[in-house]
Every structure is written in C-alpha cells, then in structure tokens.
C-alpha cells in the first residue's frame, strides 16, 4: 500500500496524457477503421459469465447471502464437487463406452464390459488430464493433445484417432502456459481447440502473432492502438486499486494475457473463474471440471516441491490439501475479509476478485518477466514507472508474486497453516516448485482418479525438451511424510534414466502395477513433447508466433497424442484404452486382455534404471519426418514451418 499514492499519481498523469494525445492506430487503413467500428458493437454481446458485480475488473462489496460464506477444512471434497461428480461420472458413461469401443482392444468387448459396470460408479474408470506449464509452447503442444482427445475435432473419431477421451474425462488440469489453454477453453464456454485456433470474425482469441506488447489484432488487423491497449489495462487495474485492493504486476499480466485468451471485448474484464460453475454444460455435468494450479510463496523465500504449499483453483474453490494450509475458500467470495474462517458479522462480502484473467495470471506469474522486458517493448513510460514502483515496493525478487489480499485463510488452522498470521496470501507460478505438470489436484485420494494423461512441455534440457524433472519433483514430494498428506505417486527414475532410456521421447506409463505402490495412486501416462513433425521446442519466453508456427506446434502436439496417427504404433489407441481400464480391471477382477498385456510390456516403465551421466546436449530427431503441413493437416491449415534449433537457446529457469 505504501506506493499507492505514487502509483495513482502516475496513473492520473497517464490518463491526462492519453486524453490530450490523439492516438492513431498503427495503420489507419479502411480495414482498421472497419475493425474498430466492429469492436464497438461487440461490447453489447454478452457471453455466459461476465458476472463481476462491479461490471469491470474491480472486485465489489455485495450483501452476504443468507448462508454466509465460510472456509472449510480439507477433510473431504466440497459438497459442490460431490454433487457435481454424481452428474459427471454418469455423463462419462456413454462417451467412454463409445471411445473404448473405437480404441478397439482385440478380443475385448468394451461395450459389454461397460454395461456390466454401468450401475457401479466405483468400478468405472475415472480419467484426469493434465497439461504442463511452459509458456506458449505448453499452450500449443497441450492444445494439440486436447484437440486429438476432443471428439469435436475434424476426423478425430476416425480409425487410429483418439477423439472422445476429453468427453470421457472427469477432470482437466492446467498450470501456467497449460493454464492459459485450460482457462481459455473454459472461459469461452468449453470451445474446442479447433475453434479457438481458427478464431472468429472480430475476435482476437489465439492470435499470437500480435504479442502482448502490442495488443490485440483481429485477422491481422490491430483493433486497439498499442497506446489505447495499455491505457485500458491501466485503467482496469487502477479501478481495482481504487476499490481498495493491493495489486501487483500479475494484475497487468493477467489483463494483457486475457486479450489473447478470452473471446470478449477487452479480454472480458468482468469474467470470473467461479462463473464457470454457472455454465449450463458444467452444471449438468456434461463437461469435465477444470483446475488451475499455483504455489504459495512468501516474499523473499524460495520453494521446492518438498516444502511448497500447492493451491488449486476449481470453479468452486481456492485452497490446498497440504497440511500447511489444509483449507478451502468458496472462490466466488474470495476477496471477502475472512478471519478464522468467517466473514465477521459486521463485515460485508466481496465478489469479483477471482477475475478469470487474474486467476490465469496467478498460475503463470513467471511471465511477469514479459512485462518487465521494458527496454525492448512498446510499453509506455508511465506504465514502466508503475512497474518500477511496484518492484521497489515488493522487492525485485518478488516480481513474480500475485497478491491475494485479504488472505482467505487468515487465522484459520493456526496450528499448521503457514499463512495463518499473514493478511495476504502470495501466490506464484504453479511450476515454481518444479512440479510443472498439474498432477496435484488429480492425486488427491478423495478424487479416486485412475489414470492421468500427463502432457509435459517443460523446457528441462538446453534445447527446451522435457527430461522428466517434473515427475521426479512430484515423486520426491510423495516420499516426504509431512507434506504428501496421503498422496501416493508411482516410482519415477532419475532424469539421466529418462534420457538414456528414451522415456522423455515417447509415451511412458508409470505405476502400472497397483500392488507396487505405497497407497492408491493413478496410473500416469506420460506424454513428453518431442519433435514428430515440427520443432516444438520454442523458447518459453518467445512471446510471438505467426499462425503457421502456432498451427505447426499444435499439429505436433496432435501427433504426440496419436503417435503420428498410429503410424509409429498401430496399437497405440488400444494401449491408451488399456491404461484407462487398468485400475478398473483390478477392481472388477477382470482378466487383462492379451493386447493390454502387450501394451503394458511395451509402454510401462519396468523399473530399469540407467543413471549414467548424459554426455552432450539432448537433440532428438524427427519421429515422423518433417511433413508438408498444408497437405497433411486435419488440425492445421498451414505451410511448412522451420524453426531452427540454434535460435532456441534456453533463456529460462525450469519451465
Ligand atoms: C455450492 O453449494 C452451496 C451449498 O449447497 C450452494 O449454496 C452454492 O450455490 C453452490 N455453488 C455453486 C457454484 O454451485
Ligand atoms: C445418467 O445419464 C443418463 C443419460 O446418459 C440419464 O438418462 C440418466 O437419467 C442419468 N442418471 C442419473 C442418476 O443422473
Ligand atoms: C462428442 O461427445 C459428446 C458426449 O458424448 C456427444 O454428445 C457429441 O455428440 C459428440 N460429438 C461428436 C461430434 O461426435
Ligand atoms: C467469439 O465470440 C463471438 C461473439 O460471441 C462468437 O460468435 C464466436 O463464436 C466466438 N469465437 C470463439 C472461437 O469462441
Ligand atoms: C525450501 O527448501 C529449499 C531447499 O532446501 C530452501 O532453500 C528454501 O528456503 C525452503 N523454503 C521454505 C519456504 O521453507
Ligand atoms: C518435508 O516437508 C516439510 C513440509 O513442507 C518440510 O518442512 C521438510 O523440510 C521436508 N523434508 C525434507 C527432507 O525436505
Ligand atoms: C534498460 O536497460 C539498461 C541496460 O541494460 C539498464 O541499465 C536499465 O536499467 C534498463 N531500464 C529499465 C527501465 O529497466
Ligand atoms: C487462530 O488464532 C487467532 C489468534 O491469533 C484466534 O483469534 C483464532 O480464533 C484462532 N483460530 C482458530 C480457528 O482457533
Ligand atoms: C534435466 O533437467 C534438469 C532441469 O533443467 C537439469 O538440471 C538436468 O541437468 C537435466 N538432465 C538431463 C539428463 O537432461
Ligand atoms: C516398485 O516399487 C519399488 C519400491 O518402491 C521401486 O523401487 C520400483 O521402482 C517399483 N517398480 C516399478 C516398476 O514402479
Ligand atoms: C479427414 O479424413 C478424410 C478421410 O480420411 C480425409 O479425406 C480428409 O482429408 C480429412 N480431413 C482433414 C481436415 O484432415
Ligand atoms: C492422510 C493424512 O495424513 N491427512 C492429514 C493431512 O493434514 C491434516 C492437517 O495437518 C491432518 O489433519 C490430516 O490427518
């Protein structure tokens, strides 16, 4: 709060300056003017959930409901999730039956198997999907996987394809760049990747050719001038300050990001994450539940997987299962002044704090760095001044912090809650503790997830390929009795083994043998980013991709998911189905079909370790040959792309 006056002063001077400066679009062609004219009426288009009571970015006080919101202990799933699961599990029956049949396991009648367990939810397979962090690379590679898994994608239900897996899943989790993907799909009413990629008239969604430094474009035409774009963002964030809330660089970052991810005027400043729970298709249990993941980190400290407090955002709640918090807050009312679990009887409730872009920004705070590359960008001087002051206030080493203030868990669970005495909850990028795949919500034993498809687009190696580091981090955490709190995880070998045995270059199953685990844990289908048809190892901090590059990386992710349409292994779709059914077979005492045994022999990590140090840099070869994408694509309408590996020197930390 110290610098509030200064910040407000500079905002005021910016407003003044923008009022007297006539800003012209970069290219005042008739198309630009037409696009601007179109942008006006769009403000009237109401999508499903711009429900912040302020009508804009700022949170607002509201009358508390008769049932005043409370913080709950993490002893069970929320009643909301439990009620929703009854609908959702039932809704997965038909798509899963259809999907398993199409995956065509030899000598196995999936339809009669599923009919046999229809009325026995505890026997049904329970599927979770997880998309890692790694900036736009992770968004695009993860999008390829979700496109392949989505029965709405053209041709995704043809022979050899895996469309329908998404419709069969109970949960979809994203973190950082993977959180942009999940957040974009869900804030746009569960749009398909194909639709988000192709956009629509007047929409700037997924147009990564215009970097967040420039502002949104529609079909290549800039809608707002860069100056107008930044002044709009500044006005929005200052409205939150004016309403009495501390802000951080994450607020600016979340706003900027939203222009690319949320298909609504100005990136939908009044869209909340909790409003996803009000979407009819979510309420009816017709679509999976989304999670975004963040870590708790106090200013001036660092974290690793062994001592991080991991927070999950669902449409219902924000909270953590870790003993270091062990509580959940109703997301819609986060921002209210909770103390010891209650909003004081003389206090009012607040809504609109959980702004969708702010939640996505909170899961990806490492990318605040983007906005701090201020010498190289078009960010106006006044905004740079604000950043400088925010950094002075919090300290340079805290430029990645999202301030969730007031702390919903203030004076709650005093004995073990690390933040019980803190008025603010500071959240950071979900990958900062090394767990760059958002497995956390899916490992909670109360969720009973059987199988997780874990898409890893981490940049662990010099040339931005994954090497299993994220799984190693989650495995290590599962061995610490204090922090794991009941979450078992399959054994995971060291990273040298990943590279030496090629476990980071093709799909690998971990935890196939349920009796070799320390507790109930899902089977993990690890799907590492690798070059199938395009170099998808672009740098985490590259902020700009033309449509050709974007589509090629999405297409590559599609090939990762289908093993190049089954050309690398015609049995792959059946093997995916075997992974889905494995725990269910155990529970129903079903003999494992022969083809599944073959699959498990081929894809399960069998405990072999080769920890010999890896010499030189890991430079994988194309797995399916670089193809002419304009001829081969179903998810892509592009020409060939060539991204040179040498241009992709690693800039980054662990993402
Ligand atoms: C969650 O459950 C509570 C209590 O039943 C209910 O009042 C609330 O409306 C539910 N929230 C959502 C988003 O469905
Ligand atoms: C389960 O879903 C089917 C349609 O797939 C529906 O007819 C049935 O009423 C649902 N049952 C429950 C208990 O929700
Ligand atoms: C996709 O799956 C859903 C859920 O089963 C179904 O309602 C829908 O018709 C399917 N769409 C396509 C294009 O197959
Ligand atoms: C974007 O929003 C417009 C207006 O609501 C809608 O017509 C269009 O289908 C949306 N596009 C996507 C990709 O969701
Ligand atoms: C977490 O562990 C790391 C490595 O041991 C240490 O540097 C850091 O200070 C610890 N952080 C907290 C919050 O305990
Ligand atoms: C185990 O977890 C606790 C809680 O996060 C942490 O304080 C402790 O340092 C961890 N143990 C090791 C060996 O890292
Ligand atoms: C711009 O870059 C120069 C040289 O790297 C550096 O000294 C200066 O602090 C930077 N300015 C800002 C505002 O970050
Ligand atoms: C936690 O401690 C505070 C005093 O610091 C106290 O007011 C509060 O009631 C305690 N909360 C609980 C749940 O015991
Ligand atoms: C794996 O990635 C980690 C994290 O970047 C790195 O420290 C390690 O050297 C890598 N090991 C191999 C074998 O690639
Ligand atoms: C089985 O469990 C042991 C002990 O945890 C572990 O060392 C081994 O790697 C596990 N095997 C597999 C295939 O996961
Ligand atoms: C879809 O599949 C059909 C038949 O295999 C093929 O002719 C067509 O080109 C495919 N469409 C796309 C967009 O890939
Ligand atoms: C299974 C398990 O160990 N649960 C513990 C998680 O942490 C809370 C808070 O410390 C304990 O109360 C649970 O028993």
PDB file of C-alpha atoms and ligand atoms in Angstrom, residues 80 277-278 316, ligand 1:
ATOM      1  CA  UNK A  80     -20.470 -28.854  -4.542  1.00  0.00           C
ATOM      2  CA  UNK A 277     -19.647 -23.239 -12.318  1.00  0.00           C
ATOM      3  CA  UNK A 278     -22.706 -21.413 -13.659  1.00  0.00           C
ATOM      4  CA  UNK A 316     -15.981 -23.843  -6.795  1.00  0.00           C
TER       5      UNK A 316
HETATM    6  C1  LIG B   1     -22.225 -24.821  -3.650  1.00  0.00           C
HETATM    7  O1  LIG B   1     -23.002 -25.394  -2.650  1.00  0.00           O
HETATM    8  C2  LIG B   1     -23.653 -24.431  -1.825  1.00  0.00           C
HETATM    9  C3  LIG B   1     -24.331 -25.167  -0.688  1.00  0.00           C
HETATM   10  O2  LIG B   1     -25.135 -26.174  -1.205  1.00  0.00           O
HETATM   11  C4  LIG B   1     -24.627 -23.624  -2.658  1.00  0.00           C
HETATM   12  O3  LIG B   1     -25.245 -22.640  -1.870  1.00  0.00           O
HETATM   13  C5  LIG B   1     -23.865 -22.952  -3.793  1.00  0.00           C
HETATM   14  O4  LIG B   1     -24.757 -22.296  -4.658  1.00  0.00           O
HETATM   15  C6  LIG B   1     -23.061 -23.964  -4.580  1.00  0.00           C
HETATM   16  N1  LIG B   1     -22.214 -23.255  -5.510  1.00  0.00           N
HETATM   17  C7  LIG B   1     -22.241 -23.437  -6.818  1.00  0.00           C
HETATM   18  C8  LIG B   1     -21.360 -22.581  -7.613  1.00  0.00           C
HETATM   19  O5  LIG B   1     -22.949 -24.267  -7.332  1.00  0.00           O
END
